[in-house]
Every structure is written in C-alpha cells, then in structure tokens.
PDB file of C-alpha atoms in Angstrom:
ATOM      1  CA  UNK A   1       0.000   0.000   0.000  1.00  0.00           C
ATOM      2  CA  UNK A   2       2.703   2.249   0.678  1.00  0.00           C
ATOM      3  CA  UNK A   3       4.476   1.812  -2.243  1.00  0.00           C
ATOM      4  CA  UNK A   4       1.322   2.375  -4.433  1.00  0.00           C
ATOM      5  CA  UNK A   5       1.131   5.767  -2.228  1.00  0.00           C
ATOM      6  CA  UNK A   6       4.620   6.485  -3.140  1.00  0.00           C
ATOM      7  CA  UNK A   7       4.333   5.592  -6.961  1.00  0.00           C
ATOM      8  CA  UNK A   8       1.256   7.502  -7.447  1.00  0.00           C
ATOM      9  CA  UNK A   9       3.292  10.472  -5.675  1.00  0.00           C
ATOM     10  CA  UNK A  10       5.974  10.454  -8.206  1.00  0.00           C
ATOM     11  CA  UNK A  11       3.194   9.814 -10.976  1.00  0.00           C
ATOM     12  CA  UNK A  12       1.616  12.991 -10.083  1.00  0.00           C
ATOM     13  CA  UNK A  13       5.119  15.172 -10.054  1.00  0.00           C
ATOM     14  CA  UNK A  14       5.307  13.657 -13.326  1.00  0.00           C
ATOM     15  CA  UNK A  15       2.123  14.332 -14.955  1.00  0.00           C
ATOM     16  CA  UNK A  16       2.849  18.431 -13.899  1.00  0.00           C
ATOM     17  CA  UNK A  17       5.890  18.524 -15.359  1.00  0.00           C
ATOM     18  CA  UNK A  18       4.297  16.468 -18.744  1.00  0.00           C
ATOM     19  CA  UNK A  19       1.486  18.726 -18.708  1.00  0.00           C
ATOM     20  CA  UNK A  20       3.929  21.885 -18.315  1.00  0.00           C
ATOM     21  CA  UNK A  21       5.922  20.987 -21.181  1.00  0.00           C
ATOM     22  CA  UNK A  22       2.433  20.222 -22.864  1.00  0.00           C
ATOM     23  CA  UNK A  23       0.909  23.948 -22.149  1.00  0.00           C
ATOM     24  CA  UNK A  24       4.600  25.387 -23.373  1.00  0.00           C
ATOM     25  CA  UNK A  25       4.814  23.864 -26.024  1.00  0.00           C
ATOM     26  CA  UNK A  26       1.137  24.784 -27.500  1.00  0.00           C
ATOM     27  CA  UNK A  27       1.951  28.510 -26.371  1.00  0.00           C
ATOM     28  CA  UNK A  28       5.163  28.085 -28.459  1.00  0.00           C
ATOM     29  CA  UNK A  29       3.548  26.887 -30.924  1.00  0.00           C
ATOM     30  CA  UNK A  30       1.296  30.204 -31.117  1.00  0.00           C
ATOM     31  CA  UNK A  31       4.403  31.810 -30.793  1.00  0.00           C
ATOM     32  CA  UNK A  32       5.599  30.171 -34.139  1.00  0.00           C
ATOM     33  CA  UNK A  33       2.743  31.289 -35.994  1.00  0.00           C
ATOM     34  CA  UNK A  34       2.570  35.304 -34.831  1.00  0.00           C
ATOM     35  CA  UNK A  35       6.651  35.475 -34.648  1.00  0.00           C
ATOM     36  CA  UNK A  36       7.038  37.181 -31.268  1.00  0.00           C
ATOM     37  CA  UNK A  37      10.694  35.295 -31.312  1.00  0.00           C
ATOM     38  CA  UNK A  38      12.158  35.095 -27.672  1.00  0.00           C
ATOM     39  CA  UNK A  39       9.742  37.396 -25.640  1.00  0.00           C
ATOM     40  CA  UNK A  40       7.268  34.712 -27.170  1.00  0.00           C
ATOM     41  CA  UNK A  41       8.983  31.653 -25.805  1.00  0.00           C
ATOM     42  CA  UNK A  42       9.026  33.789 -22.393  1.00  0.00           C
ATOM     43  CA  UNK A  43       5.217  34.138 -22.259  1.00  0.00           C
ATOM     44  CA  UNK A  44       5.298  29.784 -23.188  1.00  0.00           C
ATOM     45  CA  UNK A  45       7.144  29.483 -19.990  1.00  0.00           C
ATOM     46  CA  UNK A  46       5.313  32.046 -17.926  1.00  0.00           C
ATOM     47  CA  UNK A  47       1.677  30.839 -18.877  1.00  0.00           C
ATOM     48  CA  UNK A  48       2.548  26.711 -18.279  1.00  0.00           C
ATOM     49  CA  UNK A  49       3.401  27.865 -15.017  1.00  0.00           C
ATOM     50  CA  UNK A  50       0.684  29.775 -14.006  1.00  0.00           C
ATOM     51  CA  UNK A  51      -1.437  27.012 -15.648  1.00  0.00           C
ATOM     52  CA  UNK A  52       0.338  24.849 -13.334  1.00  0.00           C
ATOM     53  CA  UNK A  53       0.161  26.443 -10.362  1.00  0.00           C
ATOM     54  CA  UNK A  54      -3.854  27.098 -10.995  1.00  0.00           C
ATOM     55  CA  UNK A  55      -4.247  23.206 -11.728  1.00  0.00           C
ATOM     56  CA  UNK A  56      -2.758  22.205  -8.906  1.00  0.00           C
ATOM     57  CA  UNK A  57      -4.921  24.730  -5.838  1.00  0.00           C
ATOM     58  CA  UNK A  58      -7.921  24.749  -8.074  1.00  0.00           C
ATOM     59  CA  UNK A  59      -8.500  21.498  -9.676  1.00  0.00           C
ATOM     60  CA  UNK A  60     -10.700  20.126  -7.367  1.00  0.00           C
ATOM     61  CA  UNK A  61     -13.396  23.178  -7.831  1.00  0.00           C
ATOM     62  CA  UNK A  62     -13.349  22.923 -11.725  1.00  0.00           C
ATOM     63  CA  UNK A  63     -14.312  19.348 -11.231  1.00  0.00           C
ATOM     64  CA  UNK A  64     -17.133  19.819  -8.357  1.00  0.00           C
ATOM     65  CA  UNK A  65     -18.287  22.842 -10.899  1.00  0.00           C
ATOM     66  CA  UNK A  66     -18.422  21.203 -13.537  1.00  0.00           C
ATOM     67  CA  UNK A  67     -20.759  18.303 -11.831  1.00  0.00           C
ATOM     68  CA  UNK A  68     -23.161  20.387 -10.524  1.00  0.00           C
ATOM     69  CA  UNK A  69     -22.201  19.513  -7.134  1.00  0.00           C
ATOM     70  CA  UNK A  70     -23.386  20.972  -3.860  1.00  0.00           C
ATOM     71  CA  UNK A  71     -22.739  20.724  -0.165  1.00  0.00           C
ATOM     72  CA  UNK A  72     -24.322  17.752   1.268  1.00  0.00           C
ATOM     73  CA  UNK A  73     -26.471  18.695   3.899  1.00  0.00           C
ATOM     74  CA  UNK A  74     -25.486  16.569   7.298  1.00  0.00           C
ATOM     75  CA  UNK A  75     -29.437  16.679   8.301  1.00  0.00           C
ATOM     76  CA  UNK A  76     -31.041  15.467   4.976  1.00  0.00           C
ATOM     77  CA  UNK A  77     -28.121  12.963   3.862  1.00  0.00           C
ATOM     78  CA  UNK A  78     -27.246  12.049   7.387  1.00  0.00           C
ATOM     79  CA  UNK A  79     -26.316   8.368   6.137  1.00  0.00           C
ATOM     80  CA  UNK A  80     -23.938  10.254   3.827  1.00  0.00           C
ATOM     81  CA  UNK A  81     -22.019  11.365   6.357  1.00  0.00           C
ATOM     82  CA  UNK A  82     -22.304   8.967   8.986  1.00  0.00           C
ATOM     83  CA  UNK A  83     -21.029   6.102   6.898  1.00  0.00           C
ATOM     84  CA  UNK A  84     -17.984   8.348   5.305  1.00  0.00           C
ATOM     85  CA  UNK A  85     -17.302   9.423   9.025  1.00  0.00           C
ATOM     86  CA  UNK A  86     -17.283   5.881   9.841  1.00  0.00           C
ATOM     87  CA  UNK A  87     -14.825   4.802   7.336  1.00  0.00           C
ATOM     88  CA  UNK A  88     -12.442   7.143   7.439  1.00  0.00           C
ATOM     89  CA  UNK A  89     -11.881   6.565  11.275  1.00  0.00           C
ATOM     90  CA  UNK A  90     -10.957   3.223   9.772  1.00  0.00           C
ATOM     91  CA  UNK A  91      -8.665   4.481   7.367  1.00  0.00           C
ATOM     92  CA  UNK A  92      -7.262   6.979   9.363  1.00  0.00           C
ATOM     93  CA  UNK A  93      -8.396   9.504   7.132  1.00  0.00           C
ATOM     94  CA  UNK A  94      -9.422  12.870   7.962  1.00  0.00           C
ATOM     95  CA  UNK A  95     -13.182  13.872   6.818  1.00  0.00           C
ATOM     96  CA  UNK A  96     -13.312  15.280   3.378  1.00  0.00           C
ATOM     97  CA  UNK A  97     -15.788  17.613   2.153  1.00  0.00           C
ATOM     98  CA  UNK A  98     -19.327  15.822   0.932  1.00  0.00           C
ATOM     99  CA  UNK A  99     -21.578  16.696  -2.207  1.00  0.00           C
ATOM    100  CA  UNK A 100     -24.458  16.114  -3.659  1.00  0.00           C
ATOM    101  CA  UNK A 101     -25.493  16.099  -7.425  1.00  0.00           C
ATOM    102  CA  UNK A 102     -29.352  15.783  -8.279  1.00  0.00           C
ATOM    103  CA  UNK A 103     -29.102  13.023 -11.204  1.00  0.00           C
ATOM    104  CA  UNK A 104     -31.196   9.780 -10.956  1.00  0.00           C
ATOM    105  CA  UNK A 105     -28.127   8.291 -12.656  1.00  0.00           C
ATOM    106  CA  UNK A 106     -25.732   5.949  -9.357  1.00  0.00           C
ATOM    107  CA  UNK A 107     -22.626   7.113  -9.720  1.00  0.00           C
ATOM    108  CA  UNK A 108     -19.922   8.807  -7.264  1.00  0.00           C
ATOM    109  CA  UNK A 109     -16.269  10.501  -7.347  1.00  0.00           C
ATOM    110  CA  UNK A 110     -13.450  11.801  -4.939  1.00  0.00           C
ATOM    111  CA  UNK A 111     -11.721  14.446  -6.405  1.00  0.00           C
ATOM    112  CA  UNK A 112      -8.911  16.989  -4.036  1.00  0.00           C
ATOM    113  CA  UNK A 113      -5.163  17.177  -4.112  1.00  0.00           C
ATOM    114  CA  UNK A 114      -4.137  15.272  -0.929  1.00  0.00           C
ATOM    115  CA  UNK A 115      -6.343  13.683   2.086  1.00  0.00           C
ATOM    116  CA  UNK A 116      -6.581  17.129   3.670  1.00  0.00           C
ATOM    117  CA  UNK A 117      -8.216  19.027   0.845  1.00  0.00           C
ATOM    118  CA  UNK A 118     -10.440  15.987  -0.451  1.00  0.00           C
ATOM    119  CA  UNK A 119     -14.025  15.561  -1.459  1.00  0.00           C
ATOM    120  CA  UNK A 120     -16.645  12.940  -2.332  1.00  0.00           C
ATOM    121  CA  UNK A 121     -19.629  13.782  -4.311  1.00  0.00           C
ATOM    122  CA  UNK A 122     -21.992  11.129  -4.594  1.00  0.00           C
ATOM    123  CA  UNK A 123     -25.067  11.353  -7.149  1.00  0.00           C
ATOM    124  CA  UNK A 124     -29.061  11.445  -5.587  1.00  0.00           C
ATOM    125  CA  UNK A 125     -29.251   8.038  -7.760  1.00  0.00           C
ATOM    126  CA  UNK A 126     -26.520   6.575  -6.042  1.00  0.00           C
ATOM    127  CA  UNK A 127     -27.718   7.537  -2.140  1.00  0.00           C
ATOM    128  CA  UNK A 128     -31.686   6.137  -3.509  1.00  0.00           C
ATOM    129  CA  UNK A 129     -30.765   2.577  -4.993  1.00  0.00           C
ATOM    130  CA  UNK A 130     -28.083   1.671  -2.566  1.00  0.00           C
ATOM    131  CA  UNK A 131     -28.704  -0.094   0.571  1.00  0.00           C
ATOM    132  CA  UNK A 132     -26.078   0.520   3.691  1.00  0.00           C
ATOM    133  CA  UNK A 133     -23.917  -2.066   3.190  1.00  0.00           C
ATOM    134  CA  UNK A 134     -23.510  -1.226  -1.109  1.00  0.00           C
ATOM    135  CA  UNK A 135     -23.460   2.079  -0.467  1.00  0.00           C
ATOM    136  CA  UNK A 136     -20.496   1.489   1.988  1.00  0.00           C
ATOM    137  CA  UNK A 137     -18.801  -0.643  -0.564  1.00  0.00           C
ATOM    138  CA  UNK A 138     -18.774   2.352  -2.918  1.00  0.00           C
ATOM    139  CA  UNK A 139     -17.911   5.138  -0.480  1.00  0.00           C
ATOM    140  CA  UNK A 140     -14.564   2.754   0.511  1.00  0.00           C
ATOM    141  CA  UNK A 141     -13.811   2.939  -2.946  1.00  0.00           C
ATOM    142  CA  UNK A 142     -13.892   6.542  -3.209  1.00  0.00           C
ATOM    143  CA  UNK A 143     -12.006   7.064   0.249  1.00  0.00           C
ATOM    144  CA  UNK A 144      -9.380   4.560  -1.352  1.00  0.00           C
ATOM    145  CA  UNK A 145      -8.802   7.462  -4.299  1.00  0.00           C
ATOM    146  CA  UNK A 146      -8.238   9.695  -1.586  1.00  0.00           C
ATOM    147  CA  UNK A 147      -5.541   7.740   0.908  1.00  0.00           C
ATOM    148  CA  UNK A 148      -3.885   6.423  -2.880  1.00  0.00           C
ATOM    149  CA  UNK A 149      -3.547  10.154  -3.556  1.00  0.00           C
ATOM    150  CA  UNK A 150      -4.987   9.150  -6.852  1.00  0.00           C
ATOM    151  CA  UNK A 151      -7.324  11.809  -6.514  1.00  0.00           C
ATOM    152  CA  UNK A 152      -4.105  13.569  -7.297  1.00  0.00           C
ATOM    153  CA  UNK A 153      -2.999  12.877 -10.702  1.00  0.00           C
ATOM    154  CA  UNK A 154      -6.925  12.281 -11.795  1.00  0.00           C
ATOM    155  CA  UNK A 155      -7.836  15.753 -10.550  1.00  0.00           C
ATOM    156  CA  UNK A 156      -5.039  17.974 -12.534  1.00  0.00           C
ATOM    157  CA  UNK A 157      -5.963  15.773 -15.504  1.00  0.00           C
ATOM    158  CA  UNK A 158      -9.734  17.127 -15.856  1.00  0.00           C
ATOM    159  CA  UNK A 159      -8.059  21.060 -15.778  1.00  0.00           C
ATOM    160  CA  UNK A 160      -4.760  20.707 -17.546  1.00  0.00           C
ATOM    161  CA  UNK A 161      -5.832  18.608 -20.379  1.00  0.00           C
ATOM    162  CA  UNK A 162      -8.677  21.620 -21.050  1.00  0.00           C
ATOM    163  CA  UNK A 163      -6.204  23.689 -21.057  1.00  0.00           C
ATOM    164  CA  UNK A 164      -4.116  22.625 -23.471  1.00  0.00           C
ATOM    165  CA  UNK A 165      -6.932  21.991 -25.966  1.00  0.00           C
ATOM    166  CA  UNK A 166      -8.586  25.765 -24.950  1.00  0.00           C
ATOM    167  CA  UNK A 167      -5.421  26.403 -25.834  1.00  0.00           C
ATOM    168  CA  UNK A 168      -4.706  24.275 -29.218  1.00  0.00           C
ATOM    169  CA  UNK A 169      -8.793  25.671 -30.151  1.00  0.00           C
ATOM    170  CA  UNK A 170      -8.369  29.212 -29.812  1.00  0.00           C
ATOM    171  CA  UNK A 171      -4.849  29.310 -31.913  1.00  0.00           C
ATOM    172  CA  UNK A 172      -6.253  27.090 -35.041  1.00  0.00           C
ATOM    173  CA  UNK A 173      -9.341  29.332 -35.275  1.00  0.00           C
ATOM    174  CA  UNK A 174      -7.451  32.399 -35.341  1.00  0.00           C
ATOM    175  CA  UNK A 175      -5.373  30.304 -38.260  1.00  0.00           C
ATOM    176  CA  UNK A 176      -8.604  29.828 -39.703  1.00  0.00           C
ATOM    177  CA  UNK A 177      -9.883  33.376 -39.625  1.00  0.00           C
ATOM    178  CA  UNK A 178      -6.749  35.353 -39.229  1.00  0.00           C
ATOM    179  CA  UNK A 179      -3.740  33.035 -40.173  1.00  0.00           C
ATOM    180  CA  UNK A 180       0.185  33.788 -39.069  1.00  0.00           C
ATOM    181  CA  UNK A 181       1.526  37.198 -39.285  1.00  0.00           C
ATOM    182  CA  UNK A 182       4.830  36.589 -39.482  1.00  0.00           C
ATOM    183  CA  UNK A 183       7.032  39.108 -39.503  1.00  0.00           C
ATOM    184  CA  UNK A 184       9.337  38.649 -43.005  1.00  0.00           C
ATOM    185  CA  UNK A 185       6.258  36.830 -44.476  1.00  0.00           C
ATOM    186  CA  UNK A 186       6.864  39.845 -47.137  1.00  0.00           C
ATOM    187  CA  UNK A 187      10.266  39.290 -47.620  1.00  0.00           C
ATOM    188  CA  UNK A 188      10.444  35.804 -48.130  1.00  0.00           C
ATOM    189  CA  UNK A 189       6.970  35.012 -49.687  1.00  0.00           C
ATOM    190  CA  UNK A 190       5.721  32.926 -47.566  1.00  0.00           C
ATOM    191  CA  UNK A 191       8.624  30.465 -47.837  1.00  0.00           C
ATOM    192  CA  UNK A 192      11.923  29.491 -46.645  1.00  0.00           C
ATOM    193  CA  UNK A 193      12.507  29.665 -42.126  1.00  0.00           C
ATOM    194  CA  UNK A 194       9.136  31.430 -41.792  1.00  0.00           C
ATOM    195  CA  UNK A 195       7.007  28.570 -43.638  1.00  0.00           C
ATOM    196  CA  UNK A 196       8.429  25.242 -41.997  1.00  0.00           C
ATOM    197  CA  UNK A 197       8.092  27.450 -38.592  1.00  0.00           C
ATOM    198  CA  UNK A 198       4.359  27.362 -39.127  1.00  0.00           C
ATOM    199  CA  UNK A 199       3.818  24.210 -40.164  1.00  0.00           C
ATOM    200  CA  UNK A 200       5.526  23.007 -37.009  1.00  0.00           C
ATOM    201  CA  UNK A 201       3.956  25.152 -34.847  1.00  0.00           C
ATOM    202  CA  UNK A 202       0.495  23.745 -37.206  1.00  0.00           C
ATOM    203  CA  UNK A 203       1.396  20.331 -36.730  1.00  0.00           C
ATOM    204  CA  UNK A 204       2.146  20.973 -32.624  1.00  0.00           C
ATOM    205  CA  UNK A 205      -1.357  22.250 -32.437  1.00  0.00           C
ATOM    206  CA  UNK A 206      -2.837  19.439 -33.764  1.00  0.00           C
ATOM    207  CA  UNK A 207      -0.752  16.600 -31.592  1.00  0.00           C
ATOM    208  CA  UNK A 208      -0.702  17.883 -28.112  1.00  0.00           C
ATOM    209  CA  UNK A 209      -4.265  18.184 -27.452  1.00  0.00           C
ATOM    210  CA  UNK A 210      -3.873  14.450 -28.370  1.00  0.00           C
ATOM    211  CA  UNK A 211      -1.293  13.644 -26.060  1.00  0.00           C
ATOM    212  CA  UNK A 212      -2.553  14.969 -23.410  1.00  0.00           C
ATOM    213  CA  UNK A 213      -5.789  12.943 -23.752  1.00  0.00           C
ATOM    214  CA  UNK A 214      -3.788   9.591 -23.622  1.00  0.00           C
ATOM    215  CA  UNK A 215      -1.563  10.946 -20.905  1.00  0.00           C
ATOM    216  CA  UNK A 216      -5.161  11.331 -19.032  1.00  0.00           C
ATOM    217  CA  UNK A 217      -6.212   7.681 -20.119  1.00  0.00           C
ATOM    218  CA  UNK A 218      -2.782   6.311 -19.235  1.00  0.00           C
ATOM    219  CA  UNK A 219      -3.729   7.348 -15.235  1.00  0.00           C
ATOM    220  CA  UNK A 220      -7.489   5.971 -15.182  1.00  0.00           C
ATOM    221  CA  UNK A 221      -7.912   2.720 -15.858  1.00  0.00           C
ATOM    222  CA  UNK A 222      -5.449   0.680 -13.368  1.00  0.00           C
ATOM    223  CA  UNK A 223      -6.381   2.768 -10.578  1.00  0.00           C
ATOM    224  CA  UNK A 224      -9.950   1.716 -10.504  1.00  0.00           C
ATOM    225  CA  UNK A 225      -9.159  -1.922  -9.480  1.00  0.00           C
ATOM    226  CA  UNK A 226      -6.718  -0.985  -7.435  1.00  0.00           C
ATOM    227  CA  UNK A 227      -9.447   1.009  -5.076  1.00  0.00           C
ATOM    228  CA  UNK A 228     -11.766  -1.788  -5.470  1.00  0.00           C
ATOM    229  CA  UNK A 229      -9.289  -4.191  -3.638  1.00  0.00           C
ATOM    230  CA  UNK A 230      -8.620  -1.058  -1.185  1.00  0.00           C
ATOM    231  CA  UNK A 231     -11.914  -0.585  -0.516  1.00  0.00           C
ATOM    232  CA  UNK A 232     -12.471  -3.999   0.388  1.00  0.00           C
ATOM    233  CA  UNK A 233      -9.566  -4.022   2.862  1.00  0.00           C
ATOM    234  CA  UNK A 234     -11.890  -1.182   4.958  1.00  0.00           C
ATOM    235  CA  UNK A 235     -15.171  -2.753   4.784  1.00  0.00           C
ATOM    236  CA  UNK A 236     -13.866  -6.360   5.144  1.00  0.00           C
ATOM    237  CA  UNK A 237     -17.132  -7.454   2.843  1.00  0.00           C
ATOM    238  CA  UNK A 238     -16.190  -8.023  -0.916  1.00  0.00           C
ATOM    239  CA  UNK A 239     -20.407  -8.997  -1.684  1.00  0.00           C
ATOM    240  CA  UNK A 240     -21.210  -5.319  -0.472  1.00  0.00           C
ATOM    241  CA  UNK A 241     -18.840  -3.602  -3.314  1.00  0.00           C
ATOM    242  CA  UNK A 242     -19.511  -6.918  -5.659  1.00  0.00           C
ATOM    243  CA  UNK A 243     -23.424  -6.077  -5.067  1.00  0.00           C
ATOM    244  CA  UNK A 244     -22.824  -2.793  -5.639  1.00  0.00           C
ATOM    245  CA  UNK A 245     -20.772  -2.785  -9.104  1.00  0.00           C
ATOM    246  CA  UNK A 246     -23.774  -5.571  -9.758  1.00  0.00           C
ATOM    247  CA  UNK A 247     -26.485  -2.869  -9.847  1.00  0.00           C
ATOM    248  CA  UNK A 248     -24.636  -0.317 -11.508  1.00  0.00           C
ATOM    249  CA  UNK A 249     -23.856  -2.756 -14.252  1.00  0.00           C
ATOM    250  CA  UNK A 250     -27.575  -3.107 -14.908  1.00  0.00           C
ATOM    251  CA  UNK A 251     -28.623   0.233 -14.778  1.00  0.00           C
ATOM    252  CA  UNK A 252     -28.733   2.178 -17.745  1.00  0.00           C
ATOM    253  CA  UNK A 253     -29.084   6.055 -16.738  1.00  0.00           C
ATOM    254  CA  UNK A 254     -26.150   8.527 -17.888  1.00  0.00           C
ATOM    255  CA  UNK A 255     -25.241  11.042 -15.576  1.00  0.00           C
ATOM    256  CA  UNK A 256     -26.398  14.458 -17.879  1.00  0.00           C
ATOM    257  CA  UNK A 257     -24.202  16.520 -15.682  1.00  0.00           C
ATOM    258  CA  UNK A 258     -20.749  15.012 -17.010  1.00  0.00           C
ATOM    259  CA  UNK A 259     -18.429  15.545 -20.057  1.00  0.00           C
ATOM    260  CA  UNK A 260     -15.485  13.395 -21.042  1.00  0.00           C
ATOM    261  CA  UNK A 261     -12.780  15.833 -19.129  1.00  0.00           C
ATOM    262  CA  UNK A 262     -14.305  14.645 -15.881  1.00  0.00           C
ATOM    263  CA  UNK A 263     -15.491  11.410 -16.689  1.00  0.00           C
ATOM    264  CA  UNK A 264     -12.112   9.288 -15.550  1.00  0.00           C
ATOM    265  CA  UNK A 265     -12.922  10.311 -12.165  1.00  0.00           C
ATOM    266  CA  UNK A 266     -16.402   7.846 -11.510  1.00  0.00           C
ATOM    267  CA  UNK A 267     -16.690   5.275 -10.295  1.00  0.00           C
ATOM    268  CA  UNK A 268     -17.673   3.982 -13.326  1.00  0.00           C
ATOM    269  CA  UNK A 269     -17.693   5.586 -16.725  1.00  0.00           C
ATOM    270  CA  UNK A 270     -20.729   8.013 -16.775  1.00  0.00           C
ATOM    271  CA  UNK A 271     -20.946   8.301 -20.185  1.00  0.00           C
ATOM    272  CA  UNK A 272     -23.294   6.995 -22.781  1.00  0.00           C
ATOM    273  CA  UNK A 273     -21.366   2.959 -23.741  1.00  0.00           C
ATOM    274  CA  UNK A 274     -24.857   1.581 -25.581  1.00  0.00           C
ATOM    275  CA  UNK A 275     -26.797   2.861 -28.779  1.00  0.00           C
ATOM    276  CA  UNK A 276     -29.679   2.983 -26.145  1.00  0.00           C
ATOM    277  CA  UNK A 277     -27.978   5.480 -23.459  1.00  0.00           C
ATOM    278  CA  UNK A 278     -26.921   7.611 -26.379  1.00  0.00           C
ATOM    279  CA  UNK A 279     -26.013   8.245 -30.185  1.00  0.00           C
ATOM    280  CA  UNK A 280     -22.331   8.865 -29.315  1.00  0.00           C
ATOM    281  CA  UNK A 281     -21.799   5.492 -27.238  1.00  0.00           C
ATOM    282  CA  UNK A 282     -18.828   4.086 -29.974  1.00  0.00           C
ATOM    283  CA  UNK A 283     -16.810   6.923 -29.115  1.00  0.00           C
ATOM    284  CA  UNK A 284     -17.384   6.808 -25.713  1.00  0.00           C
ATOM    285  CA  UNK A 285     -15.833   3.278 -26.120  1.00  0.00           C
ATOM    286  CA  UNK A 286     -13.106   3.732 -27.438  1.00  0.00           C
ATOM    287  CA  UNK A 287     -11.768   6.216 -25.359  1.00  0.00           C
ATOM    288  CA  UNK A 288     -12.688   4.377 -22.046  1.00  0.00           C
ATOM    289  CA  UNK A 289     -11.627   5.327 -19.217  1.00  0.00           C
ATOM    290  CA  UNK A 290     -12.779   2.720 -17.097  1.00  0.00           C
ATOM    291  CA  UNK A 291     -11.927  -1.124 -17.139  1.00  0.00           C
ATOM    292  CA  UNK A 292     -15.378  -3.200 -17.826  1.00  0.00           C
ATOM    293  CA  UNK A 293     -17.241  -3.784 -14.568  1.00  0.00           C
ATOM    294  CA  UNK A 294     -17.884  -7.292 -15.205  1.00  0.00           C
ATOM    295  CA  UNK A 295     -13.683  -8.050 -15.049  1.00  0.00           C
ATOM    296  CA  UNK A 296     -13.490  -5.171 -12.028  1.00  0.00           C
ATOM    297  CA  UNK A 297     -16.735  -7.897 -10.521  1.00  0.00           C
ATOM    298  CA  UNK A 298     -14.662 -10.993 -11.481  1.00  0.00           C
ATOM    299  CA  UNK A 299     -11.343 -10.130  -9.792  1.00  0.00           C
ATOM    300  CA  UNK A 300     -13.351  -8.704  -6.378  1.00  0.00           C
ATOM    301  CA  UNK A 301     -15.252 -12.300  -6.078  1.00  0.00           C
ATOM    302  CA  UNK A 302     -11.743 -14.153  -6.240  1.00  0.00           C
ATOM    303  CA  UNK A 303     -10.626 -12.411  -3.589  1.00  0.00           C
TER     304      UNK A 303
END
C-alpha cells in the first residue's frame, strides 16, 4: 500500500511537469505562428506555469463545478455522512468535504489534491438505490482514491488537459480566420525559415491536445481496481462492493451533468457505452476510461 502511495506520488510530479511541457509547447507553438521570437517563448514558460500552479490549488473546484455539485447537507443525507465518518476513522483519514449532485443516474467521485483538501460527491441516484452495506462498498472505494492520492494525478488531468486543448482551439481558429503574421512573411513570400516554422507550430497544435488525452487515459484505468481491492480491505465485505458494481452494471441512466474531461474520475464511466444510453456510445468506447465492470466484478469475487 505504501508503495502504491509512493508511486502515485511520483506519478503525479510527473504528470505536472508532462502537462507543463504540454501547455509550453502549445503557447510556443502560437508563438511560431505570430513570430514574437524570444519574448514569445518567455510568455510559453510564464503561462505553463501559471497554468500549473492554478491546476494544482484549483483542480478540485473545476471538477465539483463542472458536476453540478453541492454541499451535502449533514441533516437530509445524514447516512452520507455517517457512513464516510465511519470509514475514514478506519482508514485513518481525515473527513473530506461531501456533495451532492441531483441526477437519478448511481454514480460517485473523490476528487482533491491530498487527504486534507479531499471531497466525495456522490449522485441522488446513487444515495436512492443503494442499501447501507452497497453504499459502503462504494464510499470505501472513493475514500481509497483519496488515501492512494490518486485523486491527485486524476484531478489535474480534468483542468490541464482543457487547457491545453482551450489552448490548441483558440490558436487554429485564429489560423482559420486570421492566419500567421509573421514578420518577413513579405520578404520571403511565404517560404523558406518562416514557412516550416508554421507548419511546425500547425502540426504541434494538432498533436498535443492528443497527447494529453492519452496521458489522461494512461492514469485511469489501473487505478480503478486498485481502489476496489482497497476498498475492500476497509469494509472487510467483498459482496457489499460486488453487489454494488452488480447494480450499476444493470442500470442504464447517464449522468447528464458530465463531459469526457471529468469522466475518468467515476466510479464507473458516466458516459453513454450503448446505442440505447446515447447516439455517441462508440466513441465513448473507445476512449474508455474505465476497465469493464464485469472483469473489475470478477477479480473482487476471487478475492
């Protein structure tokens, strides 16, 4: 357990400086096609680090915004809390902040950047179709993101991969409707240094908004069974979790408040996967973020 703590750790320092190089190198790119020269590759560096530095304090709020989430209230969702208070004293976690969205879809997440600045949000669906001991089975899955520091790396995933491909939209439309300005565009004619500087800084556009959505796959899928088995290890019951994963395998409501930038961090994909839920299902797919639930059921009933 440890040493998953301490991998995921260094996968995190990682994916900042990956995503860093990503933002620079998009704002470079820009660069490229307006031919600012080095003040340009100054304002690259500047803006990956503030993008950076925002990712990392204000991840967690993008995420919960972007989920119509709101404070659970301890009165009305008192099993909410009382269960999360109740596994966490197990854990030996401190309490993290609990939400609620309003979708009759069950689904949940932990987002946050360590266990001290964590939250769960948990969907109306979810807290109405779960007995105790599922619900418990899904809440010790979430908690696991949390002591993992999973919640980590998924977190600045959902904000630095939009902003690289903010980043990689805004410049090809001005291409579109403005295209470079480079400085000796007039006295080369459009050839020679100027011309292979914008089709690099063309192609860079087009492949790091790429990258940085496998670089956001490449953090999702493993970590899911690895929180089922953690979650296990607080509730000591594999049939609650196995019951629960049951039930959300045969329910067939999307959660309407989610989007593909946040949908690695649910406990299951959220997304439409079936022409039924949804006329975009085959892309959904094949970007998965989320290993099937009938492998993730297999593994917890050899346990």
């Amino acid at each position: 357990m440890y040493d998953q703590i301490t991998s995921n750790k260094r996968r995190s320092v990682v994916l900042v400086a990956a995503f860093v190089v990503l933002v620079a190198a998009v704002v470079w790119a820009i660069n490229l096609l307006i031919g600012y020269g080095v003040v340009g590759l100054f304002i690259a560096l500047a803006v990956a680090g503030v993008s950076a530095f925002v990712a990392y304090w204000k991840s967690d709020a993008v995420a919960l915004a972007m989920s119509h989430a709101r404070p659970a209230d301890p009165v009305e969702y008192a099993r909410f809390h009382n269960l999360v208070e109740g596994l966490c004293i197990a854990a030996g976690l401190p309490k993290p902040r609990l939400f609620i969205i309003d979708d009759p879809a069950p689904n949940a997440f932990a987002t946050g950047r360590d266990p001290r600045h964590a939250a769960v949000a948990a969907t109306t669906g979810l807290l109405e179709k779960m007995n105790r001991v599922e619900l418990e089975g899904v809440l010790a899955h979430e908690l696991s993101h949390i002591k993992n520091y999973d919640v980590l790396v998924s977190t600045l995933a959902v904000t630095m991969v939009g902003v690289v491909a903010l980043q990689s939209d805004f410049a090809l439309r001005f291409m579109w409707w403005g295209g470079p300005r480079h400085r000796d565009d007039n006295n080369n004619g459009g050839g020679g240094p100027a011309a292979a500087l914008a089709i690099l800084g063309f192609v860079l556009l087009l492949v790091t908004p790429l990258v940085a959505r496998l670089m956001q796959f490449a953090v999702s899928r493993r970590r899911e069974a690895l929180a089922d088995v953690s979650g296990v290890s607080l509730t000591r019951y594999p049939p609650g979790l196995i019951s629960a994963l049951e039930k959300l395998k045969q329910d067939t409501t999307v959660v309407h408040s989610s989007s593909r930038a946040t949908a690695h961090l649910w406990l299951e994909s959220p997304l439409a996967r079936t022409p039924e839920e949804g006329r975009l299902a085959w892309l959904n797919r094949l970007f998965d973020t989320h290993p099937p639930l009938e492998e993730r059921i297999q593994a917890l009933k050899e346990l």
